[in-house]
Short mmCIF file of C-alpha atoms in Angstrom, two decimals:
data_model
loop_
_atom_site.label_atom_id
_atom_site.label_comp_id
_atom_site.label_asym_id
_atom_site.label_seq_id
_atom_site.Cartn_x
_atom_site.Cartn_y
_atom_site.Cartn_z
CA MET A 1 82.79 85.03 143.44
CA LEU A 2 80.22 83.75 140.64
CA GLU A 3 77.33 82.02 141.70
CA GLN A 4 77.19 78.70 139.77
CA ASP A 5 74.29 79.50 137.51
CA MET A 6 76.59 82.17 136.34
CA LYS A 7 79.50 79.89 136.01
CA THR A 8 77.64 77.85 133.98
CA GLN A 9 76.37 80.14 131.34
CA LEU A 10 80.32 81.38 131.09
CA GLN A 11 81.33 78.47 130.53
CA THR A 12 78.75 77.83 127.53
CA TYR A 13 80.12 80.93 126.33
CA LEU A 14 83.94 80.19 126.27
CA GLY A 15 83.50 77.02 124.46
CA MET A 16 82.96 79.61 121.11
CA LEU A 17 86.74 80.83 121.76
CA ARG A 18 88.24 80.11 119.06
CA GLN A 19 91.55 81.00 120.16
CA PRO A 20 93.63 80.91 123.39
CA ILE A 21 93.26 84.03 125.34
CA ARG A 22 94.99 85.48 128.70
CA LEU A 23 94.03 87.16 131.61
CA ILE A 24 96.67 89.34 132.70
CA ALA A 25 96.37 91.54 135.92
CA SER A 26 97.83 93.99 137.96
CA LEU A 27 97.59 93.59 141.66
CA ASP A 28 98.23 94.69 144.90
CA ASP A 29 97.45 93.80 148.66
CA SER A 30 94.20 95.73 148.80
CA ALA A 31 91.05 93.57 149.38
CA ASN A 32 89.73 94.62 145.65
CA ALA A 33 92.44 93.20 144.44
CA ASN A 34 91.79 90.24 145.98
CA ASP A 35 88.13 89.70 144.78
CA MET A 36 89.52 90.34 140.77
CA ARG A 37 92.22 87.83 141.05
CA GLU A 38 89.23 85.25 142.57
CA LEU A 39 86.97 86.28 139.90
CA LEU A 40 90.02 86.32 136.95
CA GLN A 41 91.05 82.51 138.41
CA GLU A 42 87.23 81.14 137.75
CA ILE A 43 87.26 82.43 134.98
CA ALA A 44 90.26 80.33 133.82
CA GLU A 45 89.10 77.26 135.46
CA LEU A 46 86.11 77.16 133.34
CA SER A 47 87.40 76.70 129.85
CA ASP A 48 91.56 75.40 128.73
CA LYS A 49 91.57 78.46 126.33
CA VAL A 50 91.65 80.97 128.94
CA HIS A 51 94.73 81.33 130.94
CA PHE A 52 95.56 83.57 134.36
CA ASP A 53 98.64 86.12 134.51
CA ASP A 54 98.85 88.00 137.71
CA SER A 55 102.52 89.54 135.91
CA GLY A 56 100.71 93.01 135.07
CA ASN A 57 102.72 95.77 136.37
CA ASP A 58 100.43 99.10 135.61
CA ALA A 59 100.07 101.56 137.67
CA ARG A 60 96.50 101.41 138.09
CA LYS A 61 96.18 98.58 140.43
CA PRO A 62 93.99 96.42 140.34
CA SER A 63 93.39 96.14 137.00
CA PHE A 64 93.63 93.54 134.20
CA VAL A 65 93.99 93.02 129.96
CA ILE A 66 91.94 90.43 127.99
CA ALA A 67 95.00 89.91 125.64
CA LYS A 68 95.41 87.28 122.81
CA GLU A 69 97.40 84.74 124.14
CA GLY A 70 101.37 86.04 123.06
CA GLU A 71 100.19 89.45 123.15
CA SER A 72 99.63 92.52 125.04
CA HIS A 73 97.19 94.87 123.54
CA GLY A 74 93.79 94.15 124.65
CA VAL A 75 91.07 96.08 126.37
CA ARG A 76 91.61 96.52 130.40
CA PHE A 77 89.40 96.97 133.33
CA ALA A 78 90.43 98.94 136.11
CA ALA A 79 86.93 97.48 137.76
CA ILE A 80 85.50 94.44 138.46
CA PRO A 81 82.64 94.12 136.35
CA LEU A 82 80.29 92.80 137.37
CA GLY A 83 76.59 93.85 137.46
CA HIS A 84 75.41 95.24 134.58
CA GLU A 85 79.07 95.31 133.12
CA PHE A 86 79.21 91.32 133.29
CA THR A 87 77.62 91.49 129.95
CA SER A 88 80.68 93.44 128.12
CA LEU A 89 82.82 91.49 130.20
CA VAL A 90 81.55 87.95 128.66
CA LEU A 91 81.93 89.84 124.70
CA ALA A 92 85.16 91.05 125.54
CA LEU A 93 86.20 87.61 126.31
CA LEU A 94 84.37 86.26 123.45
CA TRP A 95 85.61 89.15 120.47
CA THR A 96 89.51 88.72 121.85
CA GLY A 97 89.35 84.84 121.48
CA GLY A 98 87.95 85.28 117.78
CA HIS A 99 84.24 84.91 118.10
CA PRO A 100 82.70 87.07 115.48
CA PRO A 101 81.13 90.29 116.49
CA LYS A 102 77.13 90.65 116.08
CA VAL A 103 77.24 93.93 113.91
CA GLU A 104 77.40 94.78 110.51
CA ASP A 105 80.19 94.55 107.77
CA SER A 106 80.76 97.85 107.14
CA VAL A 107 80.86 99.07 110.77
CA ILE A 108 83.67 96.36 111.26
CA GLU A 109 85.90 97.54 108.11
CA GLN A 110 85.23 100.82 109.16
CA ILE A 111 86.65 100.43 112.83
CA LYS A 112 89.57 98.44 110.99
CA SER A 113 90.13 101.52 108.74
CA LEU A 114 90.72 104.08 111.72
CA GLN A 115 93.74 105.65 110.98
CA GLY A 116 95.89 107.22 114.60
CA ASP A 117 96.42 106.77 117.44
CA PHE A 118 93.45 106.43 120.30
CA ASN A 119 93.69 105.80 123.47
CA PHE A 120 90.33 105.56 125.06
CA GLU A 121 89.56 106.05 129.34
CA VAL A 122 85.38 104.97 130.19
CA TYR A 123 84.84 105.95 133.64
CA MET A 124 81.34 103.58 134.55
CA SER A 125 79.86 102.53 137.46
CA LEU A 126 78.05 98.79 137.72
CA SER A 127 74.83 100.17 138.39
CA CYS A 128 74.57 102.32 135.29
CA HIS A 129 72.55 101.23 132.84
CA ASN A 130 73.94 103.14 129.68
CA CYS A 131 77.67 102.92 130.78
CA PRO A 132 78.09 99.37 128.84
CA ASP A 133 77.20 100.25 125.28
CA VAL A 134 80.21 102.89 125.89
CA VAL A 135 82.04 99.66 127.18
CA GLN A 136 80.85 97.89 124.65
CA ALA A 137 81.40 100.15 121.69
CA VAL A 138 85.22 101.18 122.85
CA THR A 139 86.15 96.85 123.41
CA LEU A 140 85.07 96.32 120.23
CA MET A 141 87.28 98.80 118.61
CA THR A 142 90.25 97.91 120.72
CA VAL A 143 89.91 94.39 119.63
CA LEU A 144 89.53 94.97 116.19
CA ASN A 145 91.94 97.55 115.25
CA PRO A 146 95.74 97.86 117.50
CA ASN A 147 95.80 101.67 116.96
CA VAL A 148 92.70 101.76 119.50
CA LYS A 149 93.31 101.39 123.31
CA ALA A 150 91.00 101.60 126.27
CA THR A 151 90.73 101.37 130.47
CA ILE A 152 87.28 100.94 131.84
CA ILE A 153 86.93 102.45 135.11
CA ASP A 154 85.14 101.88 138.21
CA GLY A 155 84.16 104.99 139.27
CA GLY A 156 82.89 103.66 143.00
CA LEU A 157 86.61 101.28 142.85
CA TYR A 158 88.73 104.82 141.51
CA GLN A 159 86.94 107.56 143.74
CA ASP A 160 90.27 109.58 144.01
CA GLU A 161 90.53 109.23 139.94
CA VAL A 162 86.78 110.68 139.72
CA ASN A 163 87.86 113.57 142.24
CA SER A 164 90.93 114.55 140.61
CA ARG A 165 88.81 114.59 137.27
CA ASN A 166 85.68 116.48 138.46
CA ILE A 167 83.64 113.55 136.86
CA MET A 168 80.12 113.79 138.48
CA ALA A 169 78.20 111.44 135.74
CA VAL A 170 79.01 108.41 133.90
CA PRO A 171 79.69 107.27 131.38
CA ALA A 172 82.29 109.77 130.98
CA THR A 173 84.46 108.74 128.39
CA PHE A 174 88.29 110.43 127.78
CA MET A 175 90.31 110.19 124.33
CA ASN A 176 94.16 110.73 124.53
CA GLY A 177 93.42 112.59 127.68
CA GLU A 178 90.82 114.99 127.28
CA MET A 179 87.06 114.77 127.67
CA PHE A 180 85.59 112.74 124.53
CA ALA A 181 81.85 112.56 125.65
CA SER A 182 79.64 112.56 127.98
CA GLY A 183 76.74 109.95 127.88
CA ARG A 184 75.77 106.79 126.52
CA MET A 185 77.12 106.19 123.03
CA LEU A 186 77.14 103.50 120.51
CA VAL A 187 79.45 102.23 118.83
CA GLU A 188 78.02 103.84 115.01
CA GLU A 189 78.19 107.02 116.88
CA PHE A 190 82.14 107.04 118.15
CA LEU A 191 82.74 106.27 114.26
CA THR A 192 80.86 109.28 113.53
CA LYS A 193 83.07 111.80 115.67
CA LEU A 194 86.25 109.16 114.39
CA ASP A 195 84.89 109.28 110.93
CA THR A 196 84.70 112.71 109.73
CA GLY A 197 83.60 111.48 106.34
CA ALA A 198 81.06 109.09 108.08
CA ASN A 199 78.14 111.52 108.10
CA ALA A 200 78.94 112.74 104.34
CA LYS A 201 78.67 108.85 103.47
CA GLU A 202 75.79 108.09 105.16
CA ALA A 203 73.44 111.00 103.84
CA GLU A 204 74.33 109.57 100.49
CA LYS A 205 73.17 106.28 101.46
CA LEU A 206 70.28 107.18 102.80
CA ASN A 207 68.52 110.08 100.30
CA ALA A 208 69.11 106.98 97.62
CA LYS A 209 66.19 105.27 99.27
CA ALA A 210 63.29 104.61 97.43
CA PRO A 211 59.69 106.47 99.38
CA TYR A 212 58.17 104.27 102.01
CA ASP A 213 54.43 103.96 102.25
CA VAL A 214 54.66 104.68 106.09
CA LEU A 215 57.78 106.27 107.50
CA ILE A 216 57.90 106.35 111.40
CA VAL A 217 60.03 109.15 112.95
CA GLY A 218 61.16 107.91 116.69
CA GLY A 219 61.91 104.29 118.09
CA GLY A 220 60.24 104.14 121.38
CA PRO A 221 57.14 102.31 122.50
CA ALA A 222 55.17 103.70 120.22
CA GLY A 223 57.17 103.65 117.10
CA ALA A 224 58.24 100.19 117.79
CA ALA A 225 54.41 99.47 117.42
CA ALA A 226 53.41 101.36 114.92
CA ALA A 227 56.30 99.70 112.70
CA ILE A 228 54.62 96.53 113.57
CA TYR A 229 51.41 97.34 112.78
CA ALA A 230 52.19 98.89 109.63
CA ALA A 231 54.89 96.05 108.43
CA ARG A 232 51.85 93.71 109.37
CA LYS A 233 49.72 95.10 106.30
CA GLY A 234 52.46 93.99 104.05
CA ILE A 235 53.83 97.96 103.13
CA ARG A 236 56.72 99.25 102.84
CA THR A 237 58.01 100.57 106.09
CA GLY A 238 60.60 102.95 107.48
CA VAL A 239 62.06 103.33 111.38
CA VAL A 240 64.23 106.77 111.46
CA ALA A 241 65.19 107.05 115.01
CA GLU A 242 67.57 108.85 116.76
CA ARG A 243 68.39 105.92 119.67
CA PHE A 244 65.61 103.07 119.02
CA GLY A 245 63.89 102.56 122.40
CA GLY A 246 64.20 106.27 123.63
CA GLN A 247 64.03 107.42 127.12
CA VAL A 248 62.38 103.62 127.93
CA ASN A 249 66.62 102.94 127.66
CA ASP A 250 66.94 105.36 130.77
CA THR A 251 63.98 103.72 132.94
CA LEU A 252 65.15 100.43 135.04
CA ALA A 253 62.37 99.26 136.93
CA ILE A 254 59.37 98.70 135.15
CA GLU A 255 56.71 97.18 137.40
CA ASN A 256 53.16 98.14 135.51
CA PHE A 257 53.61 96.99 132.06
CA ILE A 258 50.52 94.68 132.15
CA SER A 259 50.80 90.61 131.92
CA VAL A 260 54.92 91.39 132.51
CA LYS A 261 55.76 91.54 136.48
CA GLU A 262 59.04 92.99 136.32
CA THR A 263 61.33 94.44 133.89
CA GLU A 264 63.85 96.60 132.85
CA GLY A 265 63.93 99.62 130.27
CA PRO A 266 66.91 98.00 128.38
CA LYS A 267 65.46 94.52 128.34
CA LEU A 268 62.46 95.38 127.22
CA VAL A 269 63.71 97.73 124.12
CA SER A 270 65.76 94.82 123.24
CA ALA A 271 62.65 92.76 122.98
CA LEU A 272 60.63 95.39 120.74
CA GLU A 273 63.39 95.91 118.53
CA GLU A 274 63.86 91.86 118.17
CA HIS A 275 60.07 91.73 117.50
CA VAL A 276 60.25 94.77 114.79
CA LYS A 277 63.20 93.00 113.06
CA SER A 278 61.59 90.38 112.71
CA TYR A 279 59.03 92.17 110.00
CA ASP A 280 60.35 93.99 106.92
CA VAL A 281 61.60 97.54 108.24
CA ASP A 282 64.05 99.31 107.48
CA ILE A 283 65.54 100.18 110.40
CA MET A 284 67.61 103.85 110.62
CA ASN A 285 69.51 104.30 113.76
CA LEU A 286 71.05 107.51 115.19
CA GLN A 287 69.32 110.04 113.00
CA ARG A 288 67.46 112.68 114.02
CA ALA A 289 65.40 114.58 111.99
CA ALA A 290 65.75 117.91 111.49
CA SER A 291 62.51 118.99 109.73
CA LEU A 292 58.99 117.88 107.65
CA LYS A 293 57.24 119.06 104.83
CA LYS A 294 54.13 118.11 102.40
CA ALA A 295 54.97 118.04 98.94
CA ASP A 296 53.45 115.56 96.62
CA LEU A 297 55.07 113.47 99.30
CA VAL A 298 56.21 113.66 103.05
CA GLU A 299 59.42 114.52 103.46
CA VAL A 300 61.58 114.54 106.34
CA THR A 301 64.82 116.18 106.48
CA LEU A 302 67.47 114.65 108.94
CA GLU A 303 70.49 116.50 110.50
CA ASN A 304 72.98 115.36 108.17
CA GLY A 305 71.11 116.90 105.08
CA ALA A 306 69.28 112.87 103.84
CA VAL A 307 65.79 113.57 102.54
CA LEU A 308 63.52 110.63 103.19
CA LYS A 309 60.19 110.41 101.46
CA SER A 310 57.02 108.76 101.95
CA LYS A 311 53.23 108.70 101.61
CA SER A 312 52.53 109.00 105.09
CA VAL A 313 54.38 109.42 108.31
CA ILE A 314 53.75 108.78 111.92
CA LEU A 315 55.52 111.11 114.47
CA ALA A 316 56.70 109.59 117.54
CA THR A 317 59.92 111.47 118.99
CA GLY A 318 58.66 110.65 122.90
CA ALA A 319 59.77 113.50 125.43
CA ARG A 320 62.64 114.64 127.42
CA TRP A 321 63.73 115.40 130.80
CA ARG A 322 62.46 118.91 131.96
CA ASN A 323 64.56 121.01 133.13
CA LEU A 324 64.54 123.06 136.07
CA ASN A 325 65.38 126.20 134.44
CA VAL A 326 67.03 127.77 137.49
CA PRO A 327 71.01 129.41 137.92
CA GLY A 328 73.19 126.85 138.23
CA GLU A 329 71.71 124.37 136.93
CA ASN A 330 73.43 124.24 133.14
CA GLU A 331 76.95 125.11 134.30
CA TYR A 332 76.68 122.24 137.09
CA LYS A 333 75.60 120.21 134.65
CA ASN A 334 77.70 116.43 135.06
CA LYS A 335 79.28 118.49 137.47
CA GLY A 336 76.58 117.65 140.63
CA VAL A 337 73.58 117.79 138.43
CA ALA A 338 72.25 114.65 137.08
CA TYR A 339 69.07 112.99 135.82
CA CYS A 340 69.90 109.71 136.24
CA PRO A 341 70.02 108.26 139.75
CA HIS A 342 70.91 104.50 138.49
CA CYS A 343 73.82 105.83 136.35
CA ASP A 344 75.60 108.47 138.73
CA GLY A 345 74.08 107.33 142.23
CA PRO A 346 77.28 105.69 142.92
CA LEU A 347 79.68 108.85 142.42
CA PHE A 348 77.87 110.45 145.39
CA LYS A 349 78.65 107.32 147.76
CA GLY A 350 78.27 108.92 151.46
CA LYS A 351 77.12 112.22 150.39
CA HIS A 352 74.56 114.25 150.62
CA VAL A 353 72.24 115.04 147.64
CA ALA A 354 68.76 116.45 146.46
CA VAL A 355 66.31 114.88 144.41
CA ILE A 356 63.22 117.40 143.05
CA GLY A 357 60.20 116.30 141.79
CA GLY A 358 57.82 114.19 144.26
CA GLY A 359 56.24 112.02 141.16
CA ASN A 360 56.94 108.35 140.88
CA SER A 361 60.21 109.38 139.20
CA GLY A 362 61.27 111.62 141.79
CA VAL A 363 60.26 109.25 144.79
CA GLU A 364 62.04 105.91 143.25
CA ALA A 365 64.79 108.35 142.59
CA ALA A 366 64.95 109.07 145.86
CA ILE A 367 64.57 105.45 147.36
CA ASP A 368 66.94 104.25 145.08
CA LEU A 369 69.48 106.95 146.06
CA ALA A 370 69.05 106.34 149.62
CA GLY A 371 70.77 102.86 149.69
CA VAL A 372 73.99 104.43 147.96
CA VAL A 373 74.73 108.19 149.03
CA GLY A 374 75.00 109.36 152.76
CA GLN A 375 71.92 112.12 152.83
CA VAL A 376 68.85 112.40 150.42
CA THR A 377 66.81 115.68 150.79
CA LEU A 378 63.75 115.32 148.41
CA LEU A 379 61.69 119.01 147.60
CA GLN A 380 58.64 118.72 146.44
CA TYR A 381 57.05 122.05 144.96
CA ASP A 382 52.99 121.27 145.59
CA ALA A 383 52.26 120.83 149.15
CA GLU A 384 52.25 116.99 148.98
CA LEU A 385 53.64 114.38 147.03
CA LYS A 386 52.71 113.02 143.94
CA ALA A 387 53.86 109.86 143.32
CA ASP A 388 51.94 106.24 144.05
CA ALA A 389 50.56 105.76 147.97
CA VAL A 390 53.21 102.28 147.71
CA LEU A 391 56.13 104.30 147.37
CA GLN A 392 55.17 107.09 149.27
CA LYS A 393 55.35 104.41 152.36
CA LYS A 394 58.76 103.08 151.82
CA LEU A 395 60.45 106.76 151.33
CA ARG A 396 58.89 107.10 154.41
CA SER A 397 60.59 104.40 156.49
CA LEU A 398 63.93 105.69 155.19
CA GLU A 399 66.07 107.31 158.17
CA ASN A 400 68.38 108.53 155.98
CA VAL A 401 65.58 110.95 153.48
CA THR A 402 63.87 113.75 154.48
CA ILE A 403 60.73 115.55 152.46
CA LEU A 404 60.68 118.96 152.17
CA VAL A 405 57.14 119.99 150.56
CA ASN A 406 55.60 123.74 149.37
CA ALA A 407 59.24 124.16 148.55
CA GLN A 408 60.18 126.40 145.08
CA THR A 409 64.22 125.58 144.02
CA THR A 410 65.30 128.73 143.07
CA GLU A 411 68.78 128.08 142.17
CA ILE A 412 71.87 125.34 142.36
CA THR A 413 75.07 127.00 144.13
CA GLY A 414 78.40 125.94 143.45
CA ASN A 415 81.76 126.83 143.52
CA GLY A 416 82.74 126.93 139.97
CA THR A 417 83.71 123.49 139.41
CA ARG A 418 81.17 121.43 141.28
CA VAL A 419 77.50 121.65 143.31
CA ASN A 420 78.01 122.90 146.83
CA GLY A 421 73.89 123.08 146.95
CA LEU A 422 71.01 124.58 146.42
CA ILE A 423 68.48 127.41 147.63
CA TYR A 424 65.11 127.01 147.72
CA THR A 425 61.60 129.26 148.84
CA GLU A 426 59.29 128.13 151.59
CA ARG A 427 56.21 129.07 149.50
CA VAL A 428 54.28 129.77 152.32
CA SER A 429 56.33 131.95 154.26
CA GLY A 430 58.24 132.95 151.51
CA GLU A 431 61.41 132.30 153.81
CA SER A 432 64.81 131.99 151.37
CA LYS A 433 66.53 128.87 152.66
CA HIS A 434 70.22 126.96 151.42
CA VAL A 435 71.20 123.65 151.75
CA ALA A 436 74.69 122.52 151.24
CA LEU A 437 74.75 119.14 149.54
CA GLU A 438 77.15 117.76 146.57
CA GLY A 439 74.69 116.58 144.06
CA VAL A 440 71.16 117.08 142.46
CA PHE A 441 68.94 114.95 140.40
CA ILE A 442 66.21 116.50 138.54
CA GLN A 443 62.95 114.20 138.31
CA ILE A 444 60.42 117.25 137.18
CA GLY A 445 58.70 115.68 134.14
CA LEU A 446 58.82 115.54 130.57
CA VAL A 447 59.29 117.98 127.62
CA PRO A 448 57.78 116.86 124.24
CA ASN A 449 60.66 116.51 121.49
CA SER A 450 58.62 118.66 119.13
CA ASP A 451 60.51 121.83 118.99
CA TRP A 452 61.94 120.98 114.94
CA LEU A 453 57.85 120.77 113.97
CA LYS A 454 57.09 124.22 114.79
CA GLY A 455 54.97 126.21 112.26
CA THR A 456 54.74 122.37 110.43
CA LEU A 457 51.27 121.30 111.75
CA ASP A 458 49.19 122.38 115.19
CA LEU A 459 50.78 122.02 118.40
CA SER A 460 49.43 122.69 121.83
CA GLN A 461 50.43 125.64 124.64
CA TYR A 462 53.11 122.52 125.65
CA GLY A 463 54.05 121.69 122.87
CA GLU A 464 52.68 118.67 122.36
CA ILE A 465 51.05 117.25 118.93
CA GLU A 466 47.34 118.19 118.20
CA ILE A 467 45.52 114.49 117.50
CA ASN A 468 42.76 113.45 116.74
CA HIS A 469 40.67 110.06 117.64
CA HIS A 470 42.94 108.35 114.18
CA ASN A 471 45.68 109.81 115.61
CA ALA A 472 46.01 112.07 112.73
CA THR A 473 47.63 115.81 112.82
CA SER A 474 46.06 118.94 111.26
CA LEU A 475 48.60 117.94 107.90
CA PRO A 476 47.43 115.29 105.67
CA GLY A 477 49.42 111.74 105.89
CA VAL A 478 50.78 112.70 108.87
CA PHE A 479 49.96 111.16 112.16
CA ALA A 480 51.59 111.09 115.77
CA ALA A 481 51.62 108.82 118.77
CA GLY A 482 53.03 108.17 122.02
CA ASP A 483 54.54 110.77 124.54
CA VAL A 484 55.28 113.56 122.10
CA THR A 485 51.12 114.46 121.14
CA THR A 486 48.17 115.39 123.62
CA ILE A 487 47.65 111.98 125.14
CA PRO A 488 47.22 112.95 128.78
CA TYR A 489 48.82 110.49 130.47
CA LYS A 490 52.29 109.60 129.52
CA GLN A 491 52.85 105.60 130.26
CA ILE A 492 54.86 102.77 127.92
CA ILE A 493 51.45 100.65 127.87
CA ILE A 494 49.08 103.83 126.77
CA ALA A 495 52.22 104.57 123.79
CA MET A 496 51.96 101.71 122.31
CA GLY A 497 48.57 101.64 121.82
CA GLU A 498 48.95 104.89 120.18
CA GLY A 499 51.28 103.56 118.16
CA ALA A 500 48.80 100.48 116.89
CA ASN A 501 46.74 103.51 116.29
CA ALA A 502 48.73 105.30 114.00
CA ALA A 503 49.42 102.95 112.51
CA LEU A 504 46.21 101.56 111.52
CA GLY A 505 45.16 105.49 110.67
CA ALA A 506 47.95 105.57 108.17
CA PHE A 507 46.75 102.74 106.77
CA ASP A 508 43.33 104.02 106.34
CA TYR A 509 44.45 106.77 104.68
CA LEU A 510 46.73 105.84 102.38
CA ILE A 511 43.76 103.05 101.22
CA ARG A 512 41.17 105.69 100.99
CA ASN A 513 43.65 107.69 98.92
#
């Protein structure tokens, strides 16, 4: 089951266990159960502190619990957690075995103080790069608080369960039988929802912070580069971000980052965060900016009511997926309408799906989905695809892909519960046609995250922040960088350069004022 290098690596980790643990399996005679047994036995053979026990009798078979020796409480995997979830498995083993988690003491205390009964069920897919954050969050809470229970369910393994609950996007988190959240969440976000006083406490803490020389709003490639360049100048630097890494967290394959032949978004985000943290930068993650104004200092008000002040500000809030804005899109979001093919593709195994968009993102999505689903129909508004030639060549070589150009999607249809097709207009003939399918993946570009700045500084007709060659905005002391600005090309490497330029522009502003 495990390759030798993975076994060697895992054996090293298991050497960190401080107390014995037990892998309690509930198995049947299925092939998946045999695979799970093989995996658990291999893990147990790597450490004398890990014991395999197949006496479990949970209703979900196959599944297993990781529990402390002599206990039955622990996180349950109704999954064979390899792929993106292998790290989640390793952390569950370590944390259950007493190895301390690398989170702040305040987070640990907040988890331990949660009152009530919390029974989480997290539906994920092994190819989903957003799912591990949710899995690891509920795992940590389960290990630290006996009031918390968690079951991690592979949607591909338990497809009947996924269908009965109408789950068409992962990660999907249920608590005590009711839908709790859809999408990526960190443990701090769980605690904010579970601990009603957390927002007020956090706002009070942020309000007490002294003014910065440079405050960067946004933690993507542009924000990270700006933070590094500013901190290297020896000035007081802060970063406030809704989600450190931004859109890069949702990008899987990156093959055009110069000097790095190939990497993945989450891996790049981890490297960015590590680099920023190597400097004296105050990172305030999971905070959304609500408004900005210029007084003696520039003031940024957050959604929780806290106000951060700085002598200069760099706006690097990036962009988000563009909506199609047709009937049915909002109604069937997460019910067949999706935006992340890597996350949600496995839920459509063997089914017919559509991809809307003929640029690089759309064509890459169609290629990835073709390896999982039964049939892919790609619809492009223009007369030809806009993706790179190498991607188009790969797409056209796939037998289960149909390409429709000059096709304007006008409606996404459904049965009230889930998507059952879409309607498009042939732009040449004007004829309207319906395609029966079960999923629609929308990949039509990005919208700048600048709504909160309207009326504060100059924006283009597309909502982008207008900047000059120093990355200065129309508001003195406020700079901007990356995909939220008027730069014509939205690329990771360009955003990094723009972030550096904005930091240098802000520093020049500070020394002149």
